[in-house]
Short mmCIF file of C-alpha atoms in Angstrom, two decimals:
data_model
loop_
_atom_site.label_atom_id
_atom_site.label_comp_id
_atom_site.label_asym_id
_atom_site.label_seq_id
_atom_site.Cartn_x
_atom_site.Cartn_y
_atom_site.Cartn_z
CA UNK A 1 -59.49 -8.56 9.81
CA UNK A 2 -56.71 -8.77 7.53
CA UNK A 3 -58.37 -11.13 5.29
CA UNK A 4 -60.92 -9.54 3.85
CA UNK A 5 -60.01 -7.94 0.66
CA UNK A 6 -60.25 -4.69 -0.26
CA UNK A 7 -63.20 -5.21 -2.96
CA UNK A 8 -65.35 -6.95 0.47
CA UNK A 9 -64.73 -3.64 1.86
CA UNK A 10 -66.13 -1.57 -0.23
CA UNK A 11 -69.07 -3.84 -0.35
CA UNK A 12 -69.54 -3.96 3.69
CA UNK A 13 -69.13 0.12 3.57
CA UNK A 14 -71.39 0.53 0.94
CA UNK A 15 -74.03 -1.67 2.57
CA UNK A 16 -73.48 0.36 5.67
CA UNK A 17 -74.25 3.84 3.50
CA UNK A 18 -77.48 2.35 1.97
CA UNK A 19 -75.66 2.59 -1.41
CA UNK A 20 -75.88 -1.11 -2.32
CA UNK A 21 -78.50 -2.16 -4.68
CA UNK A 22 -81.21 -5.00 -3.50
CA UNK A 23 -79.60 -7.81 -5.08
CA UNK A 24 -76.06 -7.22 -3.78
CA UNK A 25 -76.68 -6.64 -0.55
CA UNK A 26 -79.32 -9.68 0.33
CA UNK A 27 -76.42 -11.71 -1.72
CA UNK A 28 -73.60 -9.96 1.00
CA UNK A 29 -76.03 -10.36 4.14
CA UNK A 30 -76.12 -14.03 2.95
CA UNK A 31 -72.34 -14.26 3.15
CA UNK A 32 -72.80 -13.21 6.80
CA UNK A 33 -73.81 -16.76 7.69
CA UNK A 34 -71.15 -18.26 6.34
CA UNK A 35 -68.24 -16.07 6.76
CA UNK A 36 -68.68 -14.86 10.44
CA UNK A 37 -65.38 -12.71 9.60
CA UNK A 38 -67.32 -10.68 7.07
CA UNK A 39 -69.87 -10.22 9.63
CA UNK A 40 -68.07 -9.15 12.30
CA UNK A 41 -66.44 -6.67 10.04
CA UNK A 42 -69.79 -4.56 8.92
CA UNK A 43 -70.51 -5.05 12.64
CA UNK A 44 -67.70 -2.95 13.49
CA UNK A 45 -67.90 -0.42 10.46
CA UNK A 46 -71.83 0.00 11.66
CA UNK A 47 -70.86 0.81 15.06
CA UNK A 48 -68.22 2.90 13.80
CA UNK A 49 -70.25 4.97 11.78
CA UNK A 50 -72.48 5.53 14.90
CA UNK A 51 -69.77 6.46 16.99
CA UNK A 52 -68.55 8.93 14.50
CA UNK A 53 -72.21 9.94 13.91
CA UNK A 54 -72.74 10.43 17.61
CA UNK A 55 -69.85 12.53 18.55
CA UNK A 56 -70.81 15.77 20.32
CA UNK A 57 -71.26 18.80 18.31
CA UNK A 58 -68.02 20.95 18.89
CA UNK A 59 -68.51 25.01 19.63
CA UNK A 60 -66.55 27.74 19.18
CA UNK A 61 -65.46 29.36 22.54
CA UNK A 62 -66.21 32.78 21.14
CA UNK A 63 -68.59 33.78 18.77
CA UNK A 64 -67.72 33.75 15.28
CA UNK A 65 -69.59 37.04 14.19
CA UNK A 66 -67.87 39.88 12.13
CA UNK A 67 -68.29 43.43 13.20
CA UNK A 68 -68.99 46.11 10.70
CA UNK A 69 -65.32 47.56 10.78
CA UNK A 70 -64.10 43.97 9.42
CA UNK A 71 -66.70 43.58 6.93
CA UNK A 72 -65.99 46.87 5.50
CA UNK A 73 -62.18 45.75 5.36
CA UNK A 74 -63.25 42.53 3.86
CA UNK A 75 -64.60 44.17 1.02
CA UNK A 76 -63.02 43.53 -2.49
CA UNK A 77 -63.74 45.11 -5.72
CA UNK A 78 -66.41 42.82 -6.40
CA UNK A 79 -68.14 44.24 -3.72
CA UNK A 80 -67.75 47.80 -4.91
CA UNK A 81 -68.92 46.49 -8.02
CA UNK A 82 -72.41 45.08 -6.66
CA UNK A 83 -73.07 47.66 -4.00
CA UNK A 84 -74.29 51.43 -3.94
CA UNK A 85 -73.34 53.60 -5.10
CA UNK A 86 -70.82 51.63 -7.44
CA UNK A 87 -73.05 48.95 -8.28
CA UNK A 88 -76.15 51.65 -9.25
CA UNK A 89 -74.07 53.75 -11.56
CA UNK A 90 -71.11 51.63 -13.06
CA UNK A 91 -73.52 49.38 -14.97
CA UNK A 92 -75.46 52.43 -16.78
CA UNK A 93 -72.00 53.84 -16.96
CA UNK A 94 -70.50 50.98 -18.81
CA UNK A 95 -73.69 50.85 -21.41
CA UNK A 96 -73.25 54.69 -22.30
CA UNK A 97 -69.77 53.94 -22.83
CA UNK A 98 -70.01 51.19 -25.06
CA UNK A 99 -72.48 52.42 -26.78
CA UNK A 100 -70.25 55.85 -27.49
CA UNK A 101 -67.56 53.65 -28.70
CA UNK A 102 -69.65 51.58 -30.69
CA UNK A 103 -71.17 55.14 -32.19
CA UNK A 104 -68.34 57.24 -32.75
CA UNK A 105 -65.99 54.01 -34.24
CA UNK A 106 -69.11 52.36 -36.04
CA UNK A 107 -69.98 55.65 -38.08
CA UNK A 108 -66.46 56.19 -38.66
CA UNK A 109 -65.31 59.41 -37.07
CA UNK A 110 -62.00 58.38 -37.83
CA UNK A 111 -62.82 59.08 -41.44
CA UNK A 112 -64.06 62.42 -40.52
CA UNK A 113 -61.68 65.20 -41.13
CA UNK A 114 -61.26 68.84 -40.23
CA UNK A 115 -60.59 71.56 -43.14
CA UNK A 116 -56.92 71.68 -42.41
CA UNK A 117 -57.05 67.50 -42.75
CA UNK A 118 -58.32 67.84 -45.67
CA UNK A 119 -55.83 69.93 -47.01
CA UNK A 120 -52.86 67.82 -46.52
CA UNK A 121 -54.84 65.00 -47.98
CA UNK A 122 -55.39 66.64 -50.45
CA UNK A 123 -51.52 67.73 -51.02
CA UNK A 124 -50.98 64.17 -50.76
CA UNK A 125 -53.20 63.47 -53.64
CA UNK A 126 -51.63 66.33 -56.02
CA UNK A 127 -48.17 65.50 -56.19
CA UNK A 128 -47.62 68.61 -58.29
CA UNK A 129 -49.07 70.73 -55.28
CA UNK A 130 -46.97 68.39 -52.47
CA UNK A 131 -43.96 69.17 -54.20
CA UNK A 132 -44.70 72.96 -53.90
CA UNK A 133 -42.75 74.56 -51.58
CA UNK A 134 -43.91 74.53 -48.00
CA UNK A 135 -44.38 78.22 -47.99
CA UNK A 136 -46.36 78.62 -50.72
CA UNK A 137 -48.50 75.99 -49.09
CA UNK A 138 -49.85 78.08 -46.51
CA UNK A 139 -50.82 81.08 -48.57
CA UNK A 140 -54.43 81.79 -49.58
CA UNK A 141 -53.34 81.08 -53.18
CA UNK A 142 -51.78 77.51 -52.34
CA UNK A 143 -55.27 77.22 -50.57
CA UNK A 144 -57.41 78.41 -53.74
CA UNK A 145 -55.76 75.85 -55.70
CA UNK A 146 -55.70 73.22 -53.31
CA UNK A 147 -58.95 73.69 -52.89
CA UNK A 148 -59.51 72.70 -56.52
CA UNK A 149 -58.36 69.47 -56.46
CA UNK A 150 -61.85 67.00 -56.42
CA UNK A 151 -62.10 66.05 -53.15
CA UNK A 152 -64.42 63.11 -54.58
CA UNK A 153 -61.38 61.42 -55.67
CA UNK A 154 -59.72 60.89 -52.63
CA UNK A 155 -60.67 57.33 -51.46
CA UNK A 156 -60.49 56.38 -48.21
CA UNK A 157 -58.91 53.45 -46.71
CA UNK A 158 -60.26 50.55 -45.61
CA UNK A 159 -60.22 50.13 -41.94
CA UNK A 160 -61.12 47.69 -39.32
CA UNK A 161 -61.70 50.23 -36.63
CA UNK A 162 -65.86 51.00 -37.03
CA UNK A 163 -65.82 46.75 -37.07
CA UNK A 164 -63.46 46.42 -33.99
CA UNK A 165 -65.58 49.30 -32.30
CA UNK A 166 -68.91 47.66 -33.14
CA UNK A 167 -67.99 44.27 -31.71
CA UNK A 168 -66.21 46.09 -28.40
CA UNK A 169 -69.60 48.10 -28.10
CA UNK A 170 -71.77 45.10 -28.61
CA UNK A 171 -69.77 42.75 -26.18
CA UNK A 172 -69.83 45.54 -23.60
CA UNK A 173 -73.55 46.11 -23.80
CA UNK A 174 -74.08 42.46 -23.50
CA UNK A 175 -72.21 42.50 -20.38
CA UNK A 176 -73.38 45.28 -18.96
CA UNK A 177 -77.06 44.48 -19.32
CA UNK A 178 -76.18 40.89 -18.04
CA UNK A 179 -74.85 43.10 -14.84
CA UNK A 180 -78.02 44.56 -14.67
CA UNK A 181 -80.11 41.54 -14.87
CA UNK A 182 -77.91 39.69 -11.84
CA UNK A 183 -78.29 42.95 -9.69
CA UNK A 184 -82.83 43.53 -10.76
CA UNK A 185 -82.67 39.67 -9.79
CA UNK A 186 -80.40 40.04 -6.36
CA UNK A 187 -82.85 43.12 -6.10
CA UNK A 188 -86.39 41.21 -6.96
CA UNK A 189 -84.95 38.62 -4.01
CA UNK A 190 -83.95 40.96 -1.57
CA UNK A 191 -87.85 42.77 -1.41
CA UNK B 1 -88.50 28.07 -10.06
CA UNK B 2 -88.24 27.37 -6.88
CA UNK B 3 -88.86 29.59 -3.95
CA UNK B 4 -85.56 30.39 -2.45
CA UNK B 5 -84.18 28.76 0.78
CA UNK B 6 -83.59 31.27 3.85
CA UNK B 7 -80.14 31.21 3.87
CA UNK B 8 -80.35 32.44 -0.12
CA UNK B 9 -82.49 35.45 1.30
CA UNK B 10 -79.83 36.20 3.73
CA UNK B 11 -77.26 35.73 0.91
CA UNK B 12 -79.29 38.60 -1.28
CA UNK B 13 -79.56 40.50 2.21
CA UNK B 14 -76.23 41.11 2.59
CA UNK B 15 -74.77 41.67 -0.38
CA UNK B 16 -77.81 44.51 -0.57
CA UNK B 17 -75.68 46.07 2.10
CA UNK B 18 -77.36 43.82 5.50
CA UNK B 19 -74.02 43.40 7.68
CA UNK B 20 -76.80 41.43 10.42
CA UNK B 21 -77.78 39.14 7.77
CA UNK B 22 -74.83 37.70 6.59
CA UNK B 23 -74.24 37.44 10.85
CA UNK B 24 -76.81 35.39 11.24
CA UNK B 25 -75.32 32.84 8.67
CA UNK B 26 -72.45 32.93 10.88
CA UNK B 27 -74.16 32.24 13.73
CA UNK B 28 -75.89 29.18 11.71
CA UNK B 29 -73.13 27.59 10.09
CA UNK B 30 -70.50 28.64 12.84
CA UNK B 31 -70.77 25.24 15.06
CA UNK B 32 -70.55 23.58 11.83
CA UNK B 33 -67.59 25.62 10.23
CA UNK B 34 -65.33 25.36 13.87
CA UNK B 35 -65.99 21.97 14.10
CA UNK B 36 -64.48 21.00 11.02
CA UNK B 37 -61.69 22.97 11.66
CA UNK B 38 -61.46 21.31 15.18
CA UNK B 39 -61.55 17.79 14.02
CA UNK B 40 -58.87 18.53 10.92
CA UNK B 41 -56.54 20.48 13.27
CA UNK B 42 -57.07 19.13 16.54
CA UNK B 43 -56.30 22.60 17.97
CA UNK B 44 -59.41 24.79 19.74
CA UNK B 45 -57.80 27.96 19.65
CA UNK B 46 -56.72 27.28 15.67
CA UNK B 47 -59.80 26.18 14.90
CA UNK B 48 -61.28 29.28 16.11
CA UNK B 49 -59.02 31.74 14.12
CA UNK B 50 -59.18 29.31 11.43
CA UNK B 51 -63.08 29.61 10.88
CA UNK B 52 -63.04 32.69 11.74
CA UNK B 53 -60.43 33.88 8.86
CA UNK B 54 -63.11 31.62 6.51
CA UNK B 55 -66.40 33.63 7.57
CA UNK B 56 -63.96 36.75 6.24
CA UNK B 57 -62.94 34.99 3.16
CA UNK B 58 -66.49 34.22 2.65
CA UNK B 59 -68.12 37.74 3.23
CA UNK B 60 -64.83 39.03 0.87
CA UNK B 61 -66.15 36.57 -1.94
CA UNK B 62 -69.60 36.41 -1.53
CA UNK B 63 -70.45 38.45 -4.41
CA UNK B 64 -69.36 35.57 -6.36
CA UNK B 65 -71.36 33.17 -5.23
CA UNK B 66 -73.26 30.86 -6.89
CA UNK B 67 -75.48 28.08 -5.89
CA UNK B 68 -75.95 26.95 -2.00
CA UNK B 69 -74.51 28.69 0.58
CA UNK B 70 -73.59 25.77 2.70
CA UNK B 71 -71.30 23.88 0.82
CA UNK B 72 -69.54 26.35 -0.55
CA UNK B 73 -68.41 27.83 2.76
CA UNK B 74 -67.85 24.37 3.65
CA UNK B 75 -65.62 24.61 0.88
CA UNK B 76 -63.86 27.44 1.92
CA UNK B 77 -63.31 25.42 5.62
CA UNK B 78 -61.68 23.07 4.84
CA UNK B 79 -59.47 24.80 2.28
CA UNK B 80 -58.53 27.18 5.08
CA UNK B 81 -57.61 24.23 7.60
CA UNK B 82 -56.25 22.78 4.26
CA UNK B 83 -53.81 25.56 3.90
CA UNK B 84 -53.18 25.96 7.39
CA UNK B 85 -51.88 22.33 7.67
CA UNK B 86 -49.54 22.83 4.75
CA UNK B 87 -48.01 25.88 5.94
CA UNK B 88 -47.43 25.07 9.22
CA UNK B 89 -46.12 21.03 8.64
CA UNK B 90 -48.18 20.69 11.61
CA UNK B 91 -49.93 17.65 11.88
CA UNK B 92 -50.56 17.21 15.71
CA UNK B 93 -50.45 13.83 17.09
CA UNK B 94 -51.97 13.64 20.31
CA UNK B 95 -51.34 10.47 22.41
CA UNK B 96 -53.98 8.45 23.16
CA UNK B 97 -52.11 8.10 26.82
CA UNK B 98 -52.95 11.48 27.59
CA UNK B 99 -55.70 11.81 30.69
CA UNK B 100 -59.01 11.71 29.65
CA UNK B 101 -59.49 14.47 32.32
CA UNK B 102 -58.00 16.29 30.49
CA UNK B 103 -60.65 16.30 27.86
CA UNK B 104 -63.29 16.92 30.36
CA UNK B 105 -62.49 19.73 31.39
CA UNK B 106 -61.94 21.18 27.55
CA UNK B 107 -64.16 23.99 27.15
CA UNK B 108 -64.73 23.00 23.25
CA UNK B 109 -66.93 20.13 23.39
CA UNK B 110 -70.07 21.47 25.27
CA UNK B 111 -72.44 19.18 25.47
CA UNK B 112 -75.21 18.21 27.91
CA UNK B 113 -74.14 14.93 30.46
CA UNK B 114 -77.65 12.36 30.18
CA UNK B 115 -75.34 9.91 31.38
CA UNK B 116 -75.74 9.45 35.45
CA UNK B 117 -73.12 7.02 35.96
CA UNK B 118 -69.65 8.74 36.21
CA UNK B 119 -67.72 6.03 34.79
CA UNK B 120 -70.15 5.60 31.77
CA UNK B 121 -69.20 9.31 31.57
CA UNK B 122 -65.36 8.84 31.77
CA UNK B 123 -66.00 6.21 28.81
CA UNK B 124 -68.14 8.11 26.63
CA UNK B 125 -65.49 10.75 26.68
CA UNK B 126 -62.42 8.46 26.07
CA UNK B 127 -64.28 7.13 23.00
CA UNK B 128 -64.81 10.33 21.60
CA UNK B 129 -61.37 11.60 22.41
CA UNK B 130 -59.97 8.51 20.89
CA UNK B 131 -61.73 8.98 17.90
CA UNK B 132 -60.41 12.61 17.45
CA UNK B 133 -57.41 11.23 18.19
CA UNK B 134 -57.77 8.57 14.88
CA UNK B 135 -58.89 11.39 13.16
CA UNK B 136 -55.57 12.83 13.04
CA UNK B 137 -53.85 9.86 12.41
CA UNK B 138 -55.26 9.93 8.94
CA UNK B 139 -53.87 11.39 5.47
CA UNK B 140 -55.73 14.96 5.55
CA UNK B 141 -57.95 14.37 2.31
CA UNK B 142 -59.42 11.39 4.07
CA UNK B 143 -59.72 13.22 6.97
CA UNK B 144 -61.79 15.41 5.15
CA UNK B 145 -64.35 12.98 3.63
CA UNK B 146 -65.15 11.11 6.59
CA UNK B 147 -65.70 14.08 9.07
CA UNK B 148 -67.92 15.68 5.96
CA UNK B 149 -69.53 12.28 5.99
CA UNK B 150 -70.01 10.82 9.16
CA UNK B 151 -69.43 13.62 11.60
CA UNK B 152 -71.22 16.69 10.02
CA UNK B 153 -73.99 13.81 8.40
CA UNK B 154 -73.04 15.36 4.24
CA UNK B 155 -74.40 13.46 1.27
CA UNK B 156 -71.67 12.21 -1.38
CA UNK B 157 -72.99 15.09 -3.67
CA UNK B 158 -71.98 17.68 -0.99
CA UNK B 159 -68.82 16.52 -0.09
CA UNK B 160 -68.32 16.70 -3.81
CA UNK B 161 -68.85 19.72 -3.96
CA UNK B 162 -67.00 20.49 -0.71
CA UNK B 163 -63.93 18.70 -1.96
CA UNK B 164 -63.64 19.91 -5.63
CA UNK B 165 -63.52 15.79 -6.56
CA UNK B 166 -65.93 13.29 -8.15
CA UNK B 167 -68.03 11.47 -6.46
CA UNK B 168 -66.22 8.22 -7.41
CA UNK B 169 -62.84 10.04 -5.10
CA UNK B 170 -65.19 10.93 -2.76
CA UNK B 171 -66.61 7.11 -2.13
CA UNK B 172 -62.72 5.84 -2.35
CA UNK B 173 -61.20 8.39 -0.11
CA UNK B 174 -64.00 7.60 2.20
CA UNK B 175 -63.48 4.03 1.89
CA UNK B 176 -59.88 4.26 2.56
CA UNK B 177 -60.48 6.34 5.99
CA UNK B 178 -62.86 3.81 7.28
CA UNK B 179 -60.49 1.09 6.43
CA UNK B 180 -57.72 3.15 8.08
CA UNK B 181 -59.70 4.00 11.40
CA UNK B 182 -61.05 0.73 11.70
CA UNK B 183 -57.78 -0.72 11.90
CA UNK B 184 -56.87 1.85 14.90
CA UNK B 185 -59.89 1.48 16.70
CA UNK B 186 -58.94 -2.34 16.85
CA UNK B 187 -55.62 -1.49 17.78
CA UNK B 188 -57.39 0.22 20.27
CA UNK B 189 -59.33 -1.84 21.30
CA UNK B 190 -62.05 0.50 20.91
CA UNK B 191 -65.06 -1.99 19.88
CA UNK B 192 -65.36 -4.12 23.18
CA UNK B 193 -65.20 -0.88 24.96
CA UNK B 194 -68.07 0.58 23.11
CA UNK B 195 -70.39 -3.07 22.74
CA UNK B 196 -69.33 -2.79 26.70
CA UNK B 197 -70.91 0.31 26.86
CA UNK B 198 -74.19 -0.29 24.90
CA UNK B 199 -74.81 -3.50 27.27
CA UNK B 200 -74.40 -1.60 30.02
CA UNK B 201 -76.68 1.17 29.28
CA UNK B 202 -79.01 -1.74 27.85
CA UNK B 203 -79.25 -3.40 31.54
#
């Protein structure tokens, strides 16, 4: 036994799994005549295999089933994600979501601006007015005149938000409707 | 597209909320799930809790399944007995001294007697108990491959998949375990026993 090499082997085992091309194995059976070792080796891998093959099947003393009370233990998020009432709402939940972030950053709210907002931006702009004292600033007068400075010149700054909330609401519709197509296909396979 | 196989409809079953379908993939694959678990632990009773705690894991993760049902439970086997063995250090070795009566009377391996001679019976079931026996006398990712293989009848590409290797590991680790049991069936003397055996029922 010990003198066939490892590379025989592989050859014998392979012959015994069907995995040897034509040519090798007619050239290995050949061998057999002349190298009764080699012979008696496959001989004893065949029979092995049969042996292994033919073992009896081995059952479980008990049953293996789960009853209801462990399944619902056994559930993970995942499965509150897929299954009602999770799975029916969270995935139109999600959309509507995204697609209010996507709206209210990719019009830019953030660059919408109550009256009082205005105001101080306005100060901002004026230094003559922001240098008025703080008073004055909330008197009708202070108002008039801040009211007078072009609002038209204030420029707003550049900002990545309405980009960042654009790409956030675009990934998360993707997503979502890729949810939706895994559970309508679970679905279409179920009925 | 092809149409898909039953145990894909009983996959969509229960996670649509069927508790009896997913059951009745236990009850399919469960002879197949505790009997890896019996030949990689050698233990009845651990092999029982052992597949059992993998149906769980399975049910837990089956929303993430993807592809066939089979070997990815299959996967989830033997990385249960897989984790079992490593946090336990057990290996058991059973001797192959030990009475083969002892065997027979084992309430795991139920299978029908065709054999009418007693002592062809006594032999059939020291050969099998032998070869568990070998079985365990193996490094554990061999072990692996050749009960996929030649017990439980995989193809290469399953026990891939089964594994988490290439089918280029699978093929060597296989190689190696033959190799391995080979040489303790000879040290057995385990092939006259069986040839023995064959010419008998033969006559």
């Amino acid at each position: 036994m010990s003198t066939i090499s490892h590379s025989d082997m592989s050859l014998l085992q392979a012959l015994a799994d069907n995995e040897l091309p034509a040519n090798q194995s007619a050239a290995l059976r050949a061998r057999f005549v002349t190298e009764p070792m080699l012979a008696d080796a496959y001989s004893e891998l065949a029979l092995m295999r049969e042996l292994m093959h033919d073992m009896p099947a081995a059952r479980p003393a008990r049953s293996l089933r789960l009853d209801s009370q462990v399944m619902q233990q056994a559930r993970g998020w995942r499965w509150w994600l897929i299954s009602p009432p999770g799975g029916q709402f969270l995935p139109a939940l999600s959309v509507t979501v995204c697609l209010c972030v996507a709206l209210l950053f990719g019009t830019g709210y953030d660059q919408v601006s109550t009256p009082d907002q205005l105001y101080l931006k306005g100060s901002v702009a004026a230094p003559m007015l922001a240098d008025a004292p703080a008073e004055a600033a909330t008197t009708d007068a202070a108002r008039a005149a801040d009211a007078s400075v072009p609002l038209v010149a204030q420029q707003p700054e550049p900002s990545i938000l309405p980009l960042l909330g654009v790409t956030a609401g675009l990934v998360g519709t993707v997503g979502s409707a890729r949810w939706l197509m895994r559970l309508r296909k679970i679905h279409r396979k179920v009925v | 597209m092809t149409a898909p196989s039953e145990d894909q409809i009983l996959v969509s079953a229960a996670l649509a909320g069927d508790n009896d379908s997913f059951n009745q993939l236990v009850e399919r694959y469960q002879n197949r799930a505790y009997g890896l678990c019996f030949r990689m632990l050698g233990d009845a009773d651990a092999a029982a809790d052992v597949a059992q705690d993998a149906f769980i894991s399975a049910y837990r993760h089956l929303p993430s399944l993807r592809g066939e049902f089979r070997p990815w439970l299959m996967r989830i086997v033997a990385n249960a007995c897989r984790d079992v063995l490593r946090s336990n250090k057990r290996h058991p070795s059973v001797s192959l001294d030990t009475n083969p009566r002892d065997e027979d009377e084992s309430p795991v391996l139920q299978i029908a007697d065709t054999t009418p001679n007693p002592e062809e019976h006594l032999m059939r079931a020291e050969l099998h108990r032998t070869i568990s026996v070998a079985l365990l006398q193996i490094p554990l990712d061999q072990r692996t491959v050749v009960i996929l293989s030649d017990i439980e009848g995989m193809s290469y590409d399953e026990i891939a998949v089964v594994t988490g290797a290439n089918i280029g590991t699978v093929k060597s680790r296989l190689n190696r375990a033959r190799t391995r049991l080979r040489e303790i069936f000879v040290a057995a003397e385990l092939f006259p026993t069986v040839r023995r055996l064959i010419a008998d029922e033969e006559t």
